[in-house]
XYZ file of C-alpha atoms in Angstrom:
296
model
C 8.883 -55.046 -54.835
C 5.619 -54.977 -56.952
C 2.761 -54.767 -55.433
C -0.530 -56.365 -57.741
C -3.783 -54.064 -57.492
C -6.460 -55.186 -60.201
C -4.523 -56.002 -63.595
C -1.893 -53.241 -62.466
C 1.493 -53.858 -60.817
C 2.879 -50.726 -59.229
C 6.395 -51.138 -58.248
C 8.278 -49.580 -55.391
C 12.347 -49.788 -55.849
C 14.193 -49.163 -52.124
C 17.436 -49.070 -53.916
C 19.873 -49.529 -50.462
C 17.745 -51.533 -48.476
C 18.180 -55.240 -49.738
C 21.965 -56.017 -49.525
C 21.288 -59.858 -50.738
C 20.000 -58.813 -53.896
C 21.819 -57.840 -57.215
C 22.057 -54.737 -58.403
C 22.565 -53.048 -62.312
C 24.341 -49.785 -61.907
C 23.525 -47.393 -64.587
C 27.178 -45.270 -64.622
C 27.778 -42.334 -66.654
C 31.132 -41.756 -67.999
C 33.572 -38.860 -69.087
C 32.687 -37.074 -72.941
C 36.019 -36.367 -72.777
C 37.715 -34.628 -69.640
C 38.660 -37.466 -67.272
C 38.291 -35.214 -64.413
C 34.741 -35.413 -64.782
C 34.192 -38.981 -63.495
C 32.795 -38.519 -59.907
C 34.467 -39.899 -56.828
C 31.155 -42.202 -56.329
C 31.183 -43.338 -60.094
C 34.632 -44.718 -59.061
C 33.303 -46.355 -55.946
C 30.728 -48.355 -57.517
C 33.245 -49.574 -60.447
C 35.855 -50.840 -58.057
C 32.477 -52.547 -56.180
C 30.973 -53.678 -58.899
C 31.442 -57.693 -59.966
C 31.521 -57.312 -63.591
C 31.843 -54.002 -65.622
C 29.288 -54.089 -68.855
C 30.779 -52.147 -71.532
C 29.684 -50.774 -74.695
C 33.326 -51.230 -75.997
C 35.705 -53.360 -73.484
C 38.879 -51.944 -75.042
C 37.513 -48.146 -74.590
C 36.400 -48.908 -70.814
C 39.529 -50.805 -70.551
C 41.162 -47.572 -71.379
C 39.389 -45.615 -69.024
C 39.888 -48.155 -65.818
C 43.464 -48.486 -66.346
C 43.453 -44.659 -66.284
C 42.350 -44.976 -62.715
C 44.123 -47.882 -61.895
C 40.897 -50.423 -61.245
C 41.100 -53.915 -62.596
C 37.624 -55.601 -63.214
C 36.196 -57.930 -65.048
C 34.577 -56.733 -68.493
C 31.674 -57.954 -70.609
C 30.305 -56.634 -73.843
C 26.917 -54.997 -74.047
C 26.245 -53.420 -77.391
C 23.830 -52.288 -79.654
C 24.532 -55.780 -81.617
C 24.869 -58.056 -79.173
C 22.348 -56.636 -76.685
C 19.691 -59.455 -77.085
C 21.837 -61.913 -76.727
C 23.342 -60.904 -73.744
C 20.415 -59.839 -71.852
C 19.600 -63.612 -70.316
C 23.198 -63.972 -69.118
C 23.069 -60.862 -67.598
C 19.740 -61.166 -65.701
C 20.828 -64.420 -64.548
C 23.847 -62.976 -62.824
C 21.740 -60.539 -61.075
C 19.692 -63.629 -60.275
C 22.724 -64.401 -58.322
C 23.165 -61.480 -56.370
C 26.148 -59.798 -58.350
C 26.654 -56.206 -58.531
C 26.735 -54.932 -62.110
C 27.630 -51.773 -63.858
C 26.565 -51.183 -67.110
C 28.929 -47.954 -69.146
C 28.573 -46.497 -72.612
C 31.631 -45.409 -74.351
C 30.933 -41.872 -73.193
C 27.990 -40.195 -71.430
C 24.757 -41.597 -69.714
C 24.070 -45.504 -71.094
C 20.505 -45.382 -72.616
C 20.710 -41.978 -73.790
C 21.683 -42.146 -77.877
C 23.690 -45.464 -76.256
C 23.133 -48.508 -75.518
C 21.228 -49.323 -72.019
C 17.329 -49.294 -72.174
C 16.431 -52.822 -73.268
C 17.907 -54.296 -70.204
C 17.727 -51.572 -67.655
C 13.650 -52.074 -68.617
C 14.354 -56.375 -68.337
C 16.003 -55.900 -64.731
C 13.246 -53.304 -63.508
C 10.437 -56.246 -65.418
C 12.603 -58.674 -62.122
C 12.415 -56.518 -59.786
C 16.273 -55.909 -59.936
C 16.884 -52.683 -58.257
C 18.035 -50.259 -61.195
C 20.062 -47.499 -59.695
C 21.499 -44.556 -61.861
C 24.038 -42.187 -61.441
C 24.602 -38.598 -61.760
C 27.015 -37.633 -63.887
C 28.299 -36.357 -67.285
C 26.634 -35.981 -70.725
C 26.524 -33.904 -73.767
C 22.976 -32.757 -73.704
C 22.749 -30.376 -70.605
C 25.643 -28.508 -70.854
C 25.171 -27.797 -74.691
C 21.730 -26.351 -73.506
C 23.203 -24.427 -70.787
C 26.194 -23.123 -72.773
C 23.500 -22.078 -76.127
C 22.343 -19.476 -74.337
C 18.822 -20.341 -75.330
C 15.380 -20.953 -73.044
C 16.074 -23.551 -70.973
C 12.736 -23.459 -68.688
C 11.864 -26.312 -70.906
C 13.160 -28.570 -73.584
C 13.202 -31.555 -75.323
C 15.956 -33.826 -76.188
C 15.552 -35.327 -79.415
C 19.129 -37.394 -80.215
C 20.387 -38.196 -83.678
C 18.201 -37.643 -86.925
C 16.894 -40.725 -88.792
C 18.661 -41.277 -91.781
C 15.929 -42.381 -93.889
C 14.477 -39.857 -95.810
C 10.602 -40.390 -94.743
C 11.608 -41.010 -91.069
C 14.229 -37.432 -91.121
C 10.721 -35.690 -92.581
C 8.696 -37.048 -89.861
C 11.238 -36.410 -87.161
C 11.040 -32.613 -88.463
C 7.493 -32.559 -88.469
C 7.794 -32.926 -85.328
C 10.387 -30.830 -84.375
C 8.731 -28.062 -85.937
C 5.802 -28.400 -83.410
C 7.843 -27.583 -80.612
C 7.598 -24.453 -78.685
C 10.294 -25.868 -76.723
C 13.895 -25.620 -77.048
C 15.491 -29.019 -78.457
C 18.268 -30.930 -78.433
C 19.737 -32.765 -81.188
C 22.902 -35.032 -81.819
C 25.002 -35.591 -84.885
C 28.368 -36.650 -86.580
C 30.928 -34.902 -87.973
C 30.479 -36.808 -91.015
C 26.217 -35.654 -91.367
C 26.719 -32.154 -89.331
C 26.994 -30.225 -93.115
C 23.672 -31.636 -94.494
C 21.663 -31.567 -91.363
C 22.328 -28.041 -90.636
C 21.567 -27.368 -94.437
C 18.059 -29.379 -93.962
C 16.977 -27.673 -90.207
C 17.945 -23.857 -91.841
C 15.569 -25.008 -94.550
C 12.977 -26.319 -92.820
C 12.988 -24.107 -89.961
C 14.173 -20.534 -91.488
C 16.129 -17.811 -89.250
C 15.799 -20.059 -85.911
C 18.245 -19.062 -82.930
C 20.326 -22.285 -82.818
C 23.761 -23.216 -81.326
C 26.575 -25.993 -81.780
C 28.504 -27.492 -79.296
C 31.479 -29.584 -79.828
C 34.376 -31.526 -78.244
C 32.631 -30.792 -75.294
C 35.140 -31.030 -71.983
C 37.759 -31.144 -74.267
C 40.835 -29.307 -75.224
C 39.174 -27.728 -78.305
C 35.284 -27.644 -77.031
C 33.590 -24.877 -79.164
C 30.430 -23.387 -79.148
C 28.969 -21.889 -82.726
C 26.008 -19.434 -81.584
C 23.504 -17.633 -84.660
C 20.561 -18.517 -86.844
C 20.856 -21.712 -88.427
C 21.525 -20.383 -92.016
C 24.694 -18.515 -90.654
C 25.733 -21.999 -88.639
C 24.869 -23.633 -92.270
C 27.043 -21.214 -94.284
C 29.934 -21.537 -91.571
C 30.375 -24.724 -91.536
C 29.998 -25.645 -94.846
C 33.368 -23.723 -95.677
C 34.456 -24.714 -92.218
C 33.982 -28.434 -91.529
C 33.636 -29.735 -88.377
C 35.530 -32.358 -86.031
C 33.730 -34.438 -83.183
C 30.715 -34.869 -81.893
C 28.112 -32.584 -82.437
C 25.511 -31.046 -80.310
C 22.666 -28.753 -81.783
C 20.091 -26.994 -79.559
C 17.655 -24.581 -81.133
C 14.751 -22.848 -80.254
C 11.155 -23.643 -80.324
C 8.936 -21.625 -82.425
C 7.991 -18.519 -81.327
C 4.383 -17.468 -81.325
C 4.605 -14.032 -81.844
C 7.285 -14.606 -85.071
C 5.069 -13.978 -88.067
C 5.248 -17.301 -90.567
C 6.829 -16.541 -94.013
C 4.797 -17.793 -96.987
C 7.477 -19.965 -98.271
C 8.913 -21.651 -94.884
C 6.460 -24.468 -95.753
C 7.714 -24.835 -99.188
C 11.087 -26.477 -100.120
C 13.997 -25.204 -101.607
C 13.511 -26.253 -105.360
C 9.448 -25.287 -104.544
C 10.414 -22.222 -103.698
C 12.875 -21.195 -106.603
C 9.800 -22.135 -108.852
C 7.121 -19.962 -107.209
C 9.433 -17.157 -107.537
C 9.819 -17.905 -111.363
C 6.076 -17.882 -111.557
C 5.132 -15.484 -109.901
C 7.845 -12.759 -110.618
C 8.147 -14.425 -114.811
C 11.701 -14.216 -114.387
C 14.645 -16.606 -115.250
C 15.495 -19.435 -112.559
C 18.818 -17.897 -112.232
C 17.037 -14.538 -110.977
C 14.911 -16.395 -108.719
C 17.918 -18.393 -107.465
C 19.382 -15.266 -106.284
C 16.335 -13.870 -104.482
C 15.623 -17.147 -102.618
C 19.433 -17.013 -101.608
C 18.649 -13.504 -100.344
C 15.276 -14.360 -98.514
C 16.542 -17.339 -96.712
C 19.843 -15.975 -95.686
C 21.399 -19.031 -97.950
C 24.721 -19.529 -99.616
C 23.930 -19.175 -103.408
C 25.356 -22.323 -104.643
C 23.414 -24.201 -101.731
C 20.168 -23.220 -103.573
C 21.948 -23.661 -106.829
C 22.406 -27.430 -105.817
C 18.293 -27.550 -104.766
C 16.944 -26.671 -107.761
C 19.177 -28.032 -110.408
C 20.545 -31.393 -108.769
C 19.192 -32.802 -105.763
């Protein structure tokens, strides 16, 4: 119901009090133990009309696995805007719908806001789930602040966008929340020790799983560790905000390659000497500033 005052609608959702009505189910989905679905998650999928899923044959895995046959529709990142009409005009209709991401909450790193934001625009009742994610336990399990946080997801990839994103990042007091792949975990963890120095940090992964593992220490151990140890599965980083009281060091605003140079300048030594002593002041694996100076 939205109720006009002025040039401003305010809207007032009574999720279980309109039974002719459709509904969009916003259902949150095992990371990886299957035993973490929740009784009512199961409920409202055996309910439900149609099933939206960000991958039909992974859903289809999962509702086999609990013996529930329902009828599936795509809803992806690339198909998204053409779906959306189709499935606000089944809601038109009164059907029940429940959207699902592969894993985790839909709309968080997934697929989920555009049309979660197009049925709340119709007054479709929008009613979410509790249930399981990556995010919150990670932050639990780090063993950092969590009195407040932010959740940031996965890193642009585009060099100007990454710089932004860390930009911002670094204004945090806060602790945050980040999400990466396997595949990027090395370089990212090489970038945020740069860029943010001896931080507290911690990495969850395989989280629920059989081999879940949390790697807890300053981000230039967590760099050197898992660049001889390379990772499997989803990745989860939380680290801390910055601390007031932490004195700055001169040279966590320069870079790398900046910072090999000052050192040559200052100090008229060779860049092999210098290499050495930024290793040594940013707790970094030798070669790793090698590479920053002479290559990249």
């Amino acid at each position: 119901m939205s109720i006009k005052k002025g040039m401003v609608a305010m809207q007032i959702q009574k999720s279980y009090q309109n039974d002719s009505a459709g509904v969009l189910y916003i259902v949150p989905t095992p990371i990886g133990n299957l035993e973490d679905i929740t009784f009512r998650a199961l409920r409202v999928l055996e309910e439900a009309d149609i099933v939206l899923a960000e991958d039909t044959r992974n859903t289809g895995k999962l509702l086999h696995h609990f013996d529930l046959k329902k009828r599936m529709i795509s809803y992806h990142e690339h198909n998204k805007a053409t779906r959306q009409d189709q499935i606000l005009a089944m809601l038109a209709e009164g059907q029940t719908l429940v959207l699902v991401s592969d894993a985790g909450m839909p709309g968080i790193s997934d697929p989920g806001y555009e049309v979660i934001q197009a049925a709340i625009d119709q007054d479709v009742a929008v009613i979410v789930l509790p249930g399981a994610n990556a995010a919150l336990p990670a932050l639990v399990g780090s063993g950092l602040s969590t009195s407040s946080f932010y959740f940031y997801g996965f890193l642009p990839r585009k060099n100007k966008e990454r710089e932004q994103a860390f930009e911002l990042l670094a204004s945090l007091d806060t602790t945050f929340i980040l999400y990466e792949s396997p595949h990027r975990i090395t370089q990212t963890m090489e970038q945020l020790a740069e860029r943010f120095g001896n931080r507290q940090a911690s990495i969850a992964r395989e989280l629920s799983k059989k081999y879940e593992e949390y790697l807890r220490g300053n981000l230039p151990e967590l760099a050197a560790w898992i660049s001889d140890h390379p990772l499997k599965g989803e990745c989860c980083i939380v680290i801390e905000g910055k601390q007031e009281q932490q004195e700055v060091e001169w040279w966590e605003s320069l870079s790398v390659k900046a910072h090999v140079e000052q050192m040559m300048k200052e100090r008229e030594c060779t860049s092999k000497e210098a290499i050495k002593q930024v290793a040594k002041t940013r707790q970094l694996p030798k070669r790793d500033v090698y590479t920053a100076y002479h290559i990249q």
